[in-house]
mmCIF file of C-alpha atoms and ligand atoms in Angstrom:
data_model
loop_
_atom_site.group_PDB
_atom_site.id
_atom_site.type_symbol
_atom_site.label_atom_id
_atom_site.label_comp_id
_atom_site.label_asym_id
_atom_site.label_seq_id
_atom_site.Cartn_x
_atom_site.Cartn_y
_atom_site.Cartn_z
ATOM 1 C CA MET C 271 96.576 103.561 101.562
ATOM 2 C CA LEU C 272 98.283 102.211 104.647
ATOM 3 C CA ILE C 273 97.184 102.307 108.250
ATOM 4 C CA LYS C 274 99.937 103.704 110.387
ATOM 5 C CA PHE C 275 100.440 100.955 112.921
ATOM 6 C CA PRO C 276 102.110 102.300 116.045
ATOM 7 C CA LYS C 277 105.832 101.847 116.542
ATOM 8 C CA ALA C 278 106.871 100.988 120.066
ATOM 9 C CA SER C 279 108.127 104.570 120.382
ATOM 10 C CA ASP C 280 104.727 106.067 119.451
ATOM 11 C CA CYS C 281 102.798 104.711 122.318
ATOM 12 C CA GLN C 282 103.329 102.840 125.538
ATOM 13 C CA GLU C 283 100.646 100.293 126.290
ATOM 14 C CA SER C 284 100.371 101.677 129.795
ATOM 15 C CA GLU C 285 99.536 105.125 128.336
ATOM 16 C CA VAL C 286 96.327 104.031 126.656
ATOM 17 C CA THR C 287 95.198 101.442 129.109
ATOM 18 C CA PRO C 288 93.868 101.954 132.605
ATOM 19 C CA ALA C 289 96.046 100.266 135.203
ATOM 20 C CA SER C 290 93.677 97.421 136.032
ATOM 21 C CA ILE C 291 93.534 96.420 132.376
ATOM 22 C CA TYR C 292 97.243 96.857 131.868
ATOM 23 C CA PHE C 293 98.051 94.520 134.691
ATOM 24 C CA SER C 294 95.509 91.847 133.745
ATOM 25 C CA ARG C 295 96.796 91.984 130.162
ATOM 26 C CA ARG C 296 100.417 91.654 131.194
ATOM 27 C CA ALA C 297 99.355 88.741 133.331
ATOM 28 C CA LEU C 298 97.784 87.077 130.299
ATOM 29 C CA LEU C 299 100.652 87.715 127.967
ATOM 30 C CA GLY C 300 103.622 87.143 130.103
ATOM 31 C CA GLY C 301 104.344 85.777 133.524
ATOM 32 C CA SER C 302 103.537 82.396 134.924
ATOM 33 C CA MET C 303 100.874 81.956 137.569
ATOM 34 C CA ALA C 304 103.621 81.329 140.109
ATOM 35 C CA ALA C 305 105.303 84.615 139.254
ATOM 36 C CA LEU C 306 101.975 86.395 139.611
ATOM 37 C CA ALA C 307 101.323 84.835 142.964
ATOM 38 C CA ALA C 308 104.804 85.819 144.094
ATOM 39 C CA ALA C 309 104.099 89.394 143.017
ATOM 40 C CA GLY C 310 100.963 89.382 145.137
ATOM 41 C CA LEU C 311 98.625 89.697 142.144
ATOM 42 C CA PRO C 312 95.389 87.701 142.109
ATOM 43 C CA ARG C 313 95.418 84.364 140.317
ATOM 44 C CA LEU C 314 93.414 84.314 137.099
ATOM 45 C CA ALA C 315 90.601 81.796 136.795
ATOM 46 C CA ALA C 316 91.854 78.867 134.745
ATOM 47 C CA ALA C 317 88.556 77.739 133.207
ATOM 48 C CA ALA C 318 86.896 80.833 131.726
ATOM 49 C CA GLU C 319 88.523 83.261 129.311
ATOM 50 C CA PRO C 320 89.730 85.920 131.746
ATOM 51 C CA SER C 321 88.491 89.413 131.163
ATOM 52 C CA ARG C 322 91.089 91.804 129.744
ATOM 53 C CA TYR C 323 89.058 94.832 130.728
ATOM 54 C CA ALA C 324 87.643 95.732 134.106
ATOM 55 C CA GLY C 325 83.889 95.218 134.258
ATOM 56 C CA ALA C 326 83.552 93.414 130.900
ATOM 57 C CA ALA C 327 81.782 90.094 131.447
ATOM 58 C CA ALA C 328 83.746 87.103 130.171
ATOM 59 C CA ASP C 329 81.121 84.398 130.022
ATOM 60 C CA GLY C 330 78.323 83.355 127.675
ATOM 61 C CA ALA C 331 80.120 83.751 124.339
ATOM 62 C CA PRO C 332 79.363 81.190 121.617
ATOM 63 C CA ALA C 333 82.053 78.685 120.605
ATOM 64 C CA TRP C 334 82.863 80.462 117.309
ATOM 65 C CA PHE C 335 83.654 83.640 119.217
ATOM 66 C CA LYS C 336 85.925 81.874 121.721
ATOM 67 C CA ASP C 337 87.790 80.202 118.830
ATOM 68 C CA LYS C 338 88.286 83.557 117.125
ATOM 69 C CA LEU C 339 89.464 85.144 120.353
ATOM 70 C CA ALA C 340 92.298 82.644 120.670
ATOM 71 C CA ALA C 341 93.826 83.902 117.395
ATOM 72 C CA THR C 342 93.069 87.610 117.838
ATOM 73 C CA GLN C 343 95.699 90.209 117.013
ATOM 74 C CA TRP C 344 95.541 92.352 120.142
ATOM 75 C CA GLN C 345 96.105 96.111 119.974
ATOM 76 C CA ALA C 346 96.531 96.134 116.188
ATOM 77 C CA MET C 347 95.814 99.838 116.455
ATOM 78 C CA THR C 348 95.766 102.152 119.440
ATOM 79 C CA VAL C 349 95.169 105.787 120.376
ATOM 80 C CA ALA C 350 98.317 107.269 121.889
ATOM 81 C CA GLY C 351 97.946 109.093 125.177
ATOM 82 C CA GLU C 352 94.143 108.811 125.515
ATOM 83 C CA ALA C 353 92.555 106.582 128.160
ATOM 84 C CA ILE C 354 90.090 103.918 127.125
ATOM 85 C CA THR C 355 86.546 104.740 128.219
ATOM 86 C CA PRO C 356 85.466 102.368 131.018
ATOM 87 C CA PHE C 357 83.318 99.454 129.798
ATOM 88 C CA LYS C 358 80.593 100.564 132.206
ATOM 89 C CA ASP C 359 80.138 103.867 130.329
ATOM 90 C CA ALA C 360 80.435 102.404 126.827
ATOM 91 C CA SER C 361 77.776 99.790 127.593
ATOM 92 C CA SER C 362 75.290 101.935 129.509
ATOM 93 C CA TYR C 363 75.283 105.267 127.600
ATOM 94 C CA ASN C 364 74.004 104.235 124.183
ATOM 95 C CA ASN C 365 72.078 105.273 121.129
ATOM 96 C CA TYR C 366 70.008 102.413 119.765
ATOM 97 C CA TYR C 367 66.613 103.906 119.042
ATOM 98 C CA GLU C 368 64.971 100.561 118.328
ATOM 99 C CA PHE C 369 65.221 100.044 122.092
ATOM 100 C CA GLY C 370 64.194 103.553 123.197
ATOM 101 C CA ALA C 371 65.315 107.157 122.989
ATOM 102 C CA ASP C 372 67.002 107.634 126.373
ATOM 103 C CA LYS C 373 70.671 106.794 126.782
ATOM 104 C CA GLY C 374 69.906 104.096 129.370
ATOM 105 C CA ASP C 375 67.081 102.464 127.367
ATOM 106 C CA PRO C 376 69.193 100.197 125.131
ATOM 107 C CA ALA C 377 70.992 98.602 128.095
ATOM 108 C CA ALA C 378 67.677 98.235 129.940
ATOM 109 C CA ASN C 379 65.692 96.840 126.993
ATOM 110 C CA ALA C 380 68.014 95.009 124.608
ATOM 111 C CA SER C 381 68.628 91.798 126.532
ATOM 112 C CA GLY C 382 65.566 90.175 124.890
ATOM 113 C CA MET C 383 67.100 90.381 121.402
ATOM 114 C CA LYS C 384 68.219 86.911 120.320
ATOM 115 C CA THR C 385 71.575 87.048 118.537
ATOM 116 C CA GLU C 386 71.937 83.298 118.014
ATOM 117 C CA PRO C 387 71.228 82.025 115.418
ATOM 118 C CA TRP C 388 71.890 85.091 113.249
ATOM 119 C CA THR C 389 71.820 85.359 109.475
ATOM 120 C CA VAL C 390 73.613 87.937 107.323
ATOM 121 C CA VAL C 391 72.624 88.441 103.683
ATOM 122 C CA VAL C 392 75.105 89.845 101.164
ATOM 123 C CA ASP C 393 73.437 90.842 97.903
ATOM 124 C CA GLY C 394 73.150 93.388 95.094
ATOM 125 C CA GLU C 395 76.076 94.128 92.781
ATOM 126 C CA VAL C 396 78.366 91.298 93.887
ATOM 127 C CA GLY C 397 79.841 88.321 92.090
ATOM 128 C CA LYS C 398 79.267 86.100 95.109
ATOM 129 C CA PRO C 399 75.993 86.903 96.856
ATOM 130 C CA GLY C 400 75.041 84.764 99.835
ATOM 131 C CA ARG C 401 73.034 84.166 102.970
ATOM 132 C CA TYR C 402 75.266 83.135 105.829
ATOM 133 C CA ALA C 403 74.982 81.929 109.387
ATOM 134 C CA LEU C 404 77.075 84.421 111.363
ATOM 135 C CA GLU C 405 79.725 81.859 112.313
ATOM 136 C CA ASP C 406 80.259 81.019 108.608
ATOM 137 C CA PHE C 407 80.250 84.697 107.669
ATOM 138 C CA ILE C 408 83.064 85.348 110.168
ATOM 139 C CA LYS C 409 85.038 82.161 109.486
ATOM 140 C CA PRO C 410 87.588 83.454 106.926
ATOM 141 C CA TYR C 411 88.743 86.417 109.019
ATOM 142 C CA GLN C 412 91.185 86.930 111.857
ATOM 143 C CA LEU C 413 89.906 89.281 114.530
ATOM 144 C CA GLN C 414 91.914 92.370 115.354
ATOM 145 C CA GLU C 415 91.582 94.673 118.303
ATOM 146 C CA ARG C 416 91.342 98.279 117.123
ATOM 147 C CA ILE C 417 91.231 100.984 119.771
ATOM 148 C CA TYR C 418 89.425 103.898 118.115
ATOM 149 C CA ARG C 419 88.029 107.253 119.137
ATOM 150 C CA MET C 420 84.265 107.428 118.682
ATOM 151 C CA ARG C 421 82.710 110.884 118.237
ATOM 152 C CA CYS C 422 78.924 111.170 118.329
ATOM 153 C CA VAL C 423 77.235 113.949 116.350
ATOM 154 C CA GLU C 424 75.724 114.998 119.716
ATOM 155 C CA ALA C 425 79.221 116.189 120.763
ATOM 156 C CA TRP C 426 80.235 113.442 123.185
ATOM 157 C CA SER C 427 83.011 110.960 122.576
ATOM 158 C CA MET C 428 84.619 107.778 123.863
ATOM 159 C CA VAL C 429 87.675 105.608 123.185
ATOM 160 C CA ILE C 430 86.612 102.012 122.544
ATOM 161 C CA PRO C 431 88.624 98.816 122.011
ATOM 162 C CA TRP C 432 86.709 97.047 119.216
ATOM 163 C CA LEU C 433 87.192 93.477 118.017
ATOM 164 C CA GLY C 434 86.541 92.997 114.337
ATOM 165 C CA PHE C 435 87.943 92.670 110.852
ATOM 166 C CA PRO C 436 88.314 95.118 107.961
ATOM 167 C CA LEU C 437 85.196 95.454 105.807
ATOM 168 C CA ALA C 438 87.630 95.471 102.852
ATOM 169 C CA ASP C 439 88.396 91.784 103.564
ATOM 170 C CA LEU C 440 84.722 90.894 103.144
ATOM 171 C CA LEU C 441 84.451 92.971 99.969
ATOM 172 C CA LYS C 442 87.439 91.194 98.413
ATOM 173 C CA GLN C 443 85.701 87.918 99.181
ATOM 174 C CA VAL C 444 82.256 88.795 97.725
ATOM 175 C CA GLN C 445 83.674 90.607 94.666
ATOM 176 C CA PRO C 446 81.701 93.798 93.949
ATOM 177 C CA THR C 447 80.809 94.180 90.252
ATOM 178 C CA SER C 448 81.869 97.245 88.247
ATOM 179 C CA LYS C 449 78.393 98.716 88.880
ATOM 180 C CA ALA C 450 78.844 98.751 92.679
ATOM 181 C CA LYS C 451 79.439 102.337 93.841
ATOM 182 C CA TYR C 452 78.026 102.265 97.372
ATOM 183 C CA ILE C 453 77.385 99.842 100.189
ATOM 184 C CA ARG C 454 74.131 99.806 102.140
ATOM 185 C CA PHE C 455 73.640 98.259 105.585
ATOM 186 C CA GLU C 456 70.378 97.231 107.197
ATOM 187 C CA THR C 457 69.648 96.538 110.891
ATOM 188 C CA LEU C 458 67.377 93.862 112.336
ATOM 189 C CA GLN C 459 63.725 94.921 112.420
ATOM 190 C CA ASP C 460 61.867 93.036 115.138
ATOM 191 C CA PRO C 461 59.180 95.130 116.862
ATOM 192 C CA LYS C 462 58.362 92.232 119.202
ATOM 193 C CA VAL C 463 61.655 92.706 121.055
ATOM 194 C CA MET C 464 62.365 96.335 120.098
ATOM 195 C CA PRO C 465 60.074 98.645 122.102
ATOM 196 C CA GLY C 466 61.344 101.790 120.335
ATOM 197 C CA MET C 467 59.814 100.501 117.097
ATOM 198 C CA ARG C 468 56.430 100.236 118.725
ATOM 199 C CA SER C 469 56.474 103.831 119.987
ATOM 200 C CA ASP C 470 53.920 106.205 118.441
ATOM 201 C CA PHE C 471 56.434 109.028 118.756
ATOM 202 C CA ALA C 472 59.192 107.468 116.668
ATOM 203 C CA LEU C 473 59.999 109.586 113.621
ATOM 204 C CA ILE C 474 62.295 106.915 112.300
ATOM 205 C CA GLN C 475 61.365 104.762 109.321
ATOM 206 C CA TRP C 476 62.592 101.284 110.184
ATOM 207 C CA PRO C 477 64.781 99.415 109.566
ATOM 208 C CA TYR C 478 67.763 101.623 110.435
ATOM 209 C CA ILE C 479 69.806 102.073 107.246
ATOM 210 C CA GLU C 480 73.336 103.356 106.738
ATOM 211 C CA GLY C 481 75.720 103.515 103.817
ATOM 212 C CA LEU C 482 79.231 104.280 102.626
ATOM 213 C CA ARG C 483 80.846 105.070 99.310
ATOM 214 C CA LEU C 484 82.747 102.019 98.090
ATOM 215 C CA ASP C 485 86.174 103.644 98.583
ATOM 216 C CA GLU C 486 85.223 104.555 102.175
ATOM 217 C CA ALA C 487 84.128 100.978 102.733
ATOM 218 C CA MET C 488 87.452 99.726 101.354
ATOM 219 C CA ASN C 489 89.521 102.004 103.609
ATOM 220 C CA PRO C 490 91.596 99.860 105.997
ATOM 221 C CA LEU C 491 90.167 101.708 109.029
ATOM 222 C CA THR C 492 86.573 100.609 108.317
ATOM 223 C CA LEU C 493 85.715 97.714 110.578
ATOM 224 C CA LEU C 494 82.970 95.130 110.964
ATOM 225 C CA ALA C 495 82.947 94.537 114.716
ATOM 226 C CA VAL C 496 81.744 91.487 116.641
ATOM 227 C CA GLY C 497 83.204 92.455 120.014
ATOM 228 C CA MET C 498 84.542 95.149 122.285
ATOM 229 C CA TYR C 499 86.632 95.165 125.475
ATOM 230 C CA GLY C 500 87.880 91.658 124.669
ATOM 231 C CA GLN C 501 84.361 90.224 124.680
ATOM 232 C CA GLN C 502 81.352 89.734 122.445
ATOM 233 C CA LEU C 503 79.404 92.927 121.728
ATOM 234 C CA PRO C 504 76.696 93.591 124.304
ATOM 235 C CA ASN C 505 73.258 93.748 122.629
ATOM 236 C CA GLN C 506 72.958 97.470 123.335
ATOM 237 C CA ASN C 507 76.208 98.081 121.430
ATOM 238 C CA GLY C 508 74.992 96.299 118.309
ATOM 239 C CA ALA C 509 75.467 92.559 118.791
ATOM 240 C CA PRO C 510 76.265 90.433 117.011
ATOM 241 C CA LEU C 511 77.670 92.518 114.109
ATOM 242 C CA ARG C 512 78.062 96.284 113.669
ATOM 243 C CA LEU C 513 79.924 98.784 111.561
ATOM 244 C CA VAL C 514 82.679 101.041 112.969
ATOM 245 C CA VAL C 515 83.899 103.999 110.874
ATOM 246 C CA PRO C 516 86.082 105.999 113.250
ATOM 247 C CA TRP C 517 86.461 109.196 111.186
ATOM 248 C CA LYS C 518 82.685 109.627 110.875
ATOM 249 C CA TYR C 519 80.025 110.573 113.400
ATOM 250 C CA GLY C 520 78.795 107.609 115.427
ATOM 251 C CA PHE C 521 75.430 107.382 113.678
ATOM 252 C CA LYS C 522 77.153 105.825 110.657
ATOM 253 C CA GLY C 523 77.992 102.825 112.891
ATOM 254 C CA VAL C 524 74.906 100.764 112.123
ATOM 255 C CA LYS C 525 74.158 98.049 114.698
ATOM 256 C CA SER C 526 72.912 94.448 114.552
ATOM 257 C CA ILE C 527 73.435 94.158 110.779
ATOM 258 C CA VAL C 528 71.290 91.657 108.851
ATOM 259 C CA ARG C 529 71.859 92.764 105.241
ATOM 260 C CA ILE C 530 74.834 94.193 103.354
ATOM 261 C CA SER C 531 74.033 95.282 99.802
ATOM 262 C CA LEU C 532 76.322 96.602 97.095
ATOM 263 C CA VAL C 533 74.386 99.208 95.099
ATOM 264 C CA GLU C 534 74.765 101.646 92.216
ATOM 265 C CA GLU C 535 73.012 104.640 93.787
ATOM 266 C CA GLN C 536 73.785 106.456 97.038
ATOM 267 C CA PRO C 537 71.497 104.842 99.641
ATOM 268 C CA GLN C 538 68.961 106.989 101.467
ATOM 269 C CA THR C 539 70.002 106.729 105.114
ATOM 270 C CA THR C 540 67.942 106.905 108.307
ATOM 271 C CA TRP C 541 69.142 110.259 109.623
ATOM 272 C CA GLN C 542 69.088 111.900 106.196
ATOM 273 C CA ASN C 543 65.436 110.897 105.942
ATOM 274 C CA ILE C 544 64.625 112.431 109.313
ATOM 275 C CA ALA C 545 66.547 115.717 109.026
ATOM 276 C CA PRO C 546 68.525 116.188 105.795
ATOM 277 C CA ASP C 547 69.642 119.703 106.827
ATOM 278 C CA GLU C 548 71.252 118.339 109.976
ATOM 279 C CA TYR C 549 72.613 114.922 109.045
ATOM 280 C CA GLY C 550 74.342 114.288 105.750
ATOM 281 C CA PHE C 551 75.400 111.127 103.979
ATOM 282 C CA PHE C 552 79.124 111.686 104.567
ATOM 283 C CA ALA C 553 78.959 112.679 108.255
ATOM 284 C CA ASN C 554 82.726 113.102 108.539
ATOM 285 C CA VAL C 555 83.784 114.442 111.928
ATOM 286 C CA ASN C 556 84.536 118.085 111.174
ATOM 287 C CA PRO C 557 85.113 120.744 113.858
ATOM 288 C CA THR C 558 84.713 123.544 111.260
ATOM 289 C CA VAL C 559 81.180 122.597 110.168
ATOM 290 C CA ASP C 560 78.715 123.073 112.999
ATOM 291 C CA HIS C 561 75.482 121.225 113.446
ATOM 292 C CA PRO C 562 72.697 123.802 112.838
ATOM 293 C CA ARG C 563 71.837 123.665 116.550
ATOM 294 C CA TRP C 564 75.246 123.302 118.266
ATOM 295 C CA THR C 565 78.974 123.638 117.715
ATOM 296 C CA GLN C 566 81.043 120.681 116.563
ATOM 297 C CA ALA C 567 84.334 122.350 117.567
ATOM 298 C CA ARG C 568 84.477 120.606 120.940
ATOM 299 C CA GLU C 569 83.346 117.388 122.539
ATOM 300 C CA ARG C 570 82.689 115.935 125.973
ATOM 301 C CA ARG C 571 84.853 112.849 126.498
ATOM 302 C CA LEU C 572 83.045 110.278 128.641
ATOM 303 C CA PRO C 573 83.042 109.751 131.534
ATOM 304 C CA SER C 574 82.277 113.389 132.240
ATOM 305 C CA GLY C 575 80.379 115.143 135.012
ATOM 306 C CA LEU C 576 79.426 118.515 136.374
ATOM 307 C CA PHE C 577 82.734 118.966 138.186
ATOM 308 C CA SER C 578 84.921 117.303 135.571
ATOM 309 C CA PRO C 579 83.282 118.014 132.211
ATOM 310 C CA ASN C 580 86.289 116.569 130.362
ATOM 311 C CA VAL C 581 85.858 118.803 127.307
ATOM 312 C CA ARG C 582 88.410 118.659 124.485
ATOM 313 C CA ASP C 583 88.811 120.059 120.985
ATOM 314 C CA THR C 584 87.366 117.915 118.232
ATOM 315 C CA LEU C 585 89.908 116.786 115.644
ATOM 316 C CA MET C 586 89.353 116.923 111.873
ATOM 317 C CA PHE C 587 88.274 113.452 110.723
ATOM 318 C CA ASN C 588 88.359 112.569 114.430
ATOM 319 C CA GLY C 589 92.175 112.486 114.241
ATOM 320 C CA TYR C 590 92.318 110.040 111.290
ATOM 321 C CA GLY C 591 93.056 112.615 108.563
ATOM 322 C CA GLU C 592 96.328 111.002 107.565
ATOM 323 C CA GLU C 593 94.462 107.825 106.654
ATOM 324 C CA VAL C 594 91.299 109.284 105.089
ATOM 325 C CA ALA C 595 91.630 112.936 103.984
ATOM 326 C CA SER C 596 92.588 111.893 100.440
ATOM 327 C CA LEU C 597 89.148 110.257 100.023
ATOM 328 C CA TYR C 598 87.646 113.742 99.954
ATOM 329 C CA SER C 599 90.195 115.779 98.028
ATOM 330 C CA GLY C 600 88.453 118.380 95.864
ATOM 331 C CA MET C 601 85.148 117.988 97.716
ATOM 332 C CA ASP C 602 83.444 120.877 99.485
ATOM 333 C CA LEU C 603 82.969 119.423 102.955
ATOM 334 C CA ARG C 604 80.551 122.236 103.896
ATOM 335 C CA LYS C 605 78.161 121.038 101.220
ATOM 336 C CA ASN C 606 78.970 117.371 101.626
ATOM 337 C CA TYR C 607 78.510 117.276 105.392
HETATM 338 N N1 LIG H 755 72.241 101.550 114.839
HETATM 339 C C1 LIG H 755 70.922 101.265 114.947
HETATM 340 N N2 LIG H 755 70.448 100.161 114.378
HETATM 341 N N3 LIG H 755 70.055 102.065 115.624
HETATM 342 C C2 LIG H 755 70.476 103.234 116.214
HETATM 343 O O1 LIG H 755 69.663 103.952 116.821
HETATM 344 N N4 LIG H 755 72.377 104.719 116.646
HETATM 345 C C3 LIG H 755 73.603 105.235 116.065
HETATM 346 C C4 LIG H 755 74.657 104.132 115.883
HETATM 347 N N5 LIG H 755 74.067 102.941 115.340
HETATM 348 C C5 LIG H 755 71.869 103.565 116.098
HETATM 349 C C6 LIG H 755 72.727 102.671 115.416
HETATM 350 C C7 LIG H 755 74.165 106.341 116.830
HETATM 351 S S1 LIG H 755 73.298 107.805 116.750
HETATM 352 C C8 LIG H 755 75.332 106.226 117.525
HETATM 353 S S2 LIG H 755 76.065 107.586 118.227
HETATM 354 C C9 LIG H 755 75.983 104.935 117.725
HETATM 355 O O2 LIG H 755 75.241 103.852 117.149
HETATM 356 C C10 LIG H 755 76.129 104.657 119.205
HETATM 357 O O3 LIG H 755 76.866 103.491 119.426
HETATM 358 P P1 LIG H 755 77.092 102.996 120.936
HETATM 359 O O4 LIG H 755 75.762 102.967 121.591
HETATM 360 O O5 LIG H 755 77.730 101.653 120.830
HETATM 361 O O6 LIG H 755 78.009 104.016 121.579
#
């Protein structure tokens, strides 16, 4: 299966990118500093990596990330005609229950999580299991920027420019055995720095677990992300490594991954454990299958407010049907929600 990379005619960069970003990006790609000055545009700082996106902090990234950034394939995939959600919204309206249940809690509480050094274990049904320092884990892969829609099961959505590499590239490297049918992901479990884990009210059994069928994991859209908005992932968004599966509800996008296991049986996932009638294993975005307590036919695109609710119709497979519908041919998506 091929990803449909946009032709120049499909999408103008200025269509998907707010003006401030468009101009700073053009400045980076093209004209000389002198030409910029002549055009009256501000000079870019020479020392630090300039921010491509308004409001996204440019400093503090480790050396391995800066090296990767230099060779990144920018805008490898885009969303035609839909504005990118401002960084401010994507990094302050979060679900990361280890840090609290309110949308502002992860941004308020996650700064204490140490993401360096970080170890990722790959185990289970693989020819080449391993325990890697993150910088070694990332080493073989070129980063790509993928601008994807993200649709939460709670009926809000965003458009986010991720930086990552296809999970399929990792799987080719670690060589799943013939017994491997699913992939299971596990998040960091550190109650000392994660106040949500210490709460008496938490219904969640930690660590947070997610999973995919192997063919879903191999789909070229499935991404392991280390950054967003041209920068390292903020802690509240799942630093230093998270999963992004754009045709599925956001809860499949497990954050701060410490273990990736290839397994024979379908893994039992966090939200299935909590409410199996409401959250299934597949969790494909589907406007025709409602959540038992609300409709999934529409979504609120952030930023949204009382006077501009910014509501739009939800698309089957979040608009990625061409790339993924064949994974589910013959399946009853009402039963396999
Ligand atoms: N990963 C972990 N470890 N813990 C969580 O609570 N929440 C999920 C997912 N990944 C979650 C998680 C849910 S419900 C959503 S919608 C997305 O992360 C939100 O990602 P964002 O905060 O970057 O928008």
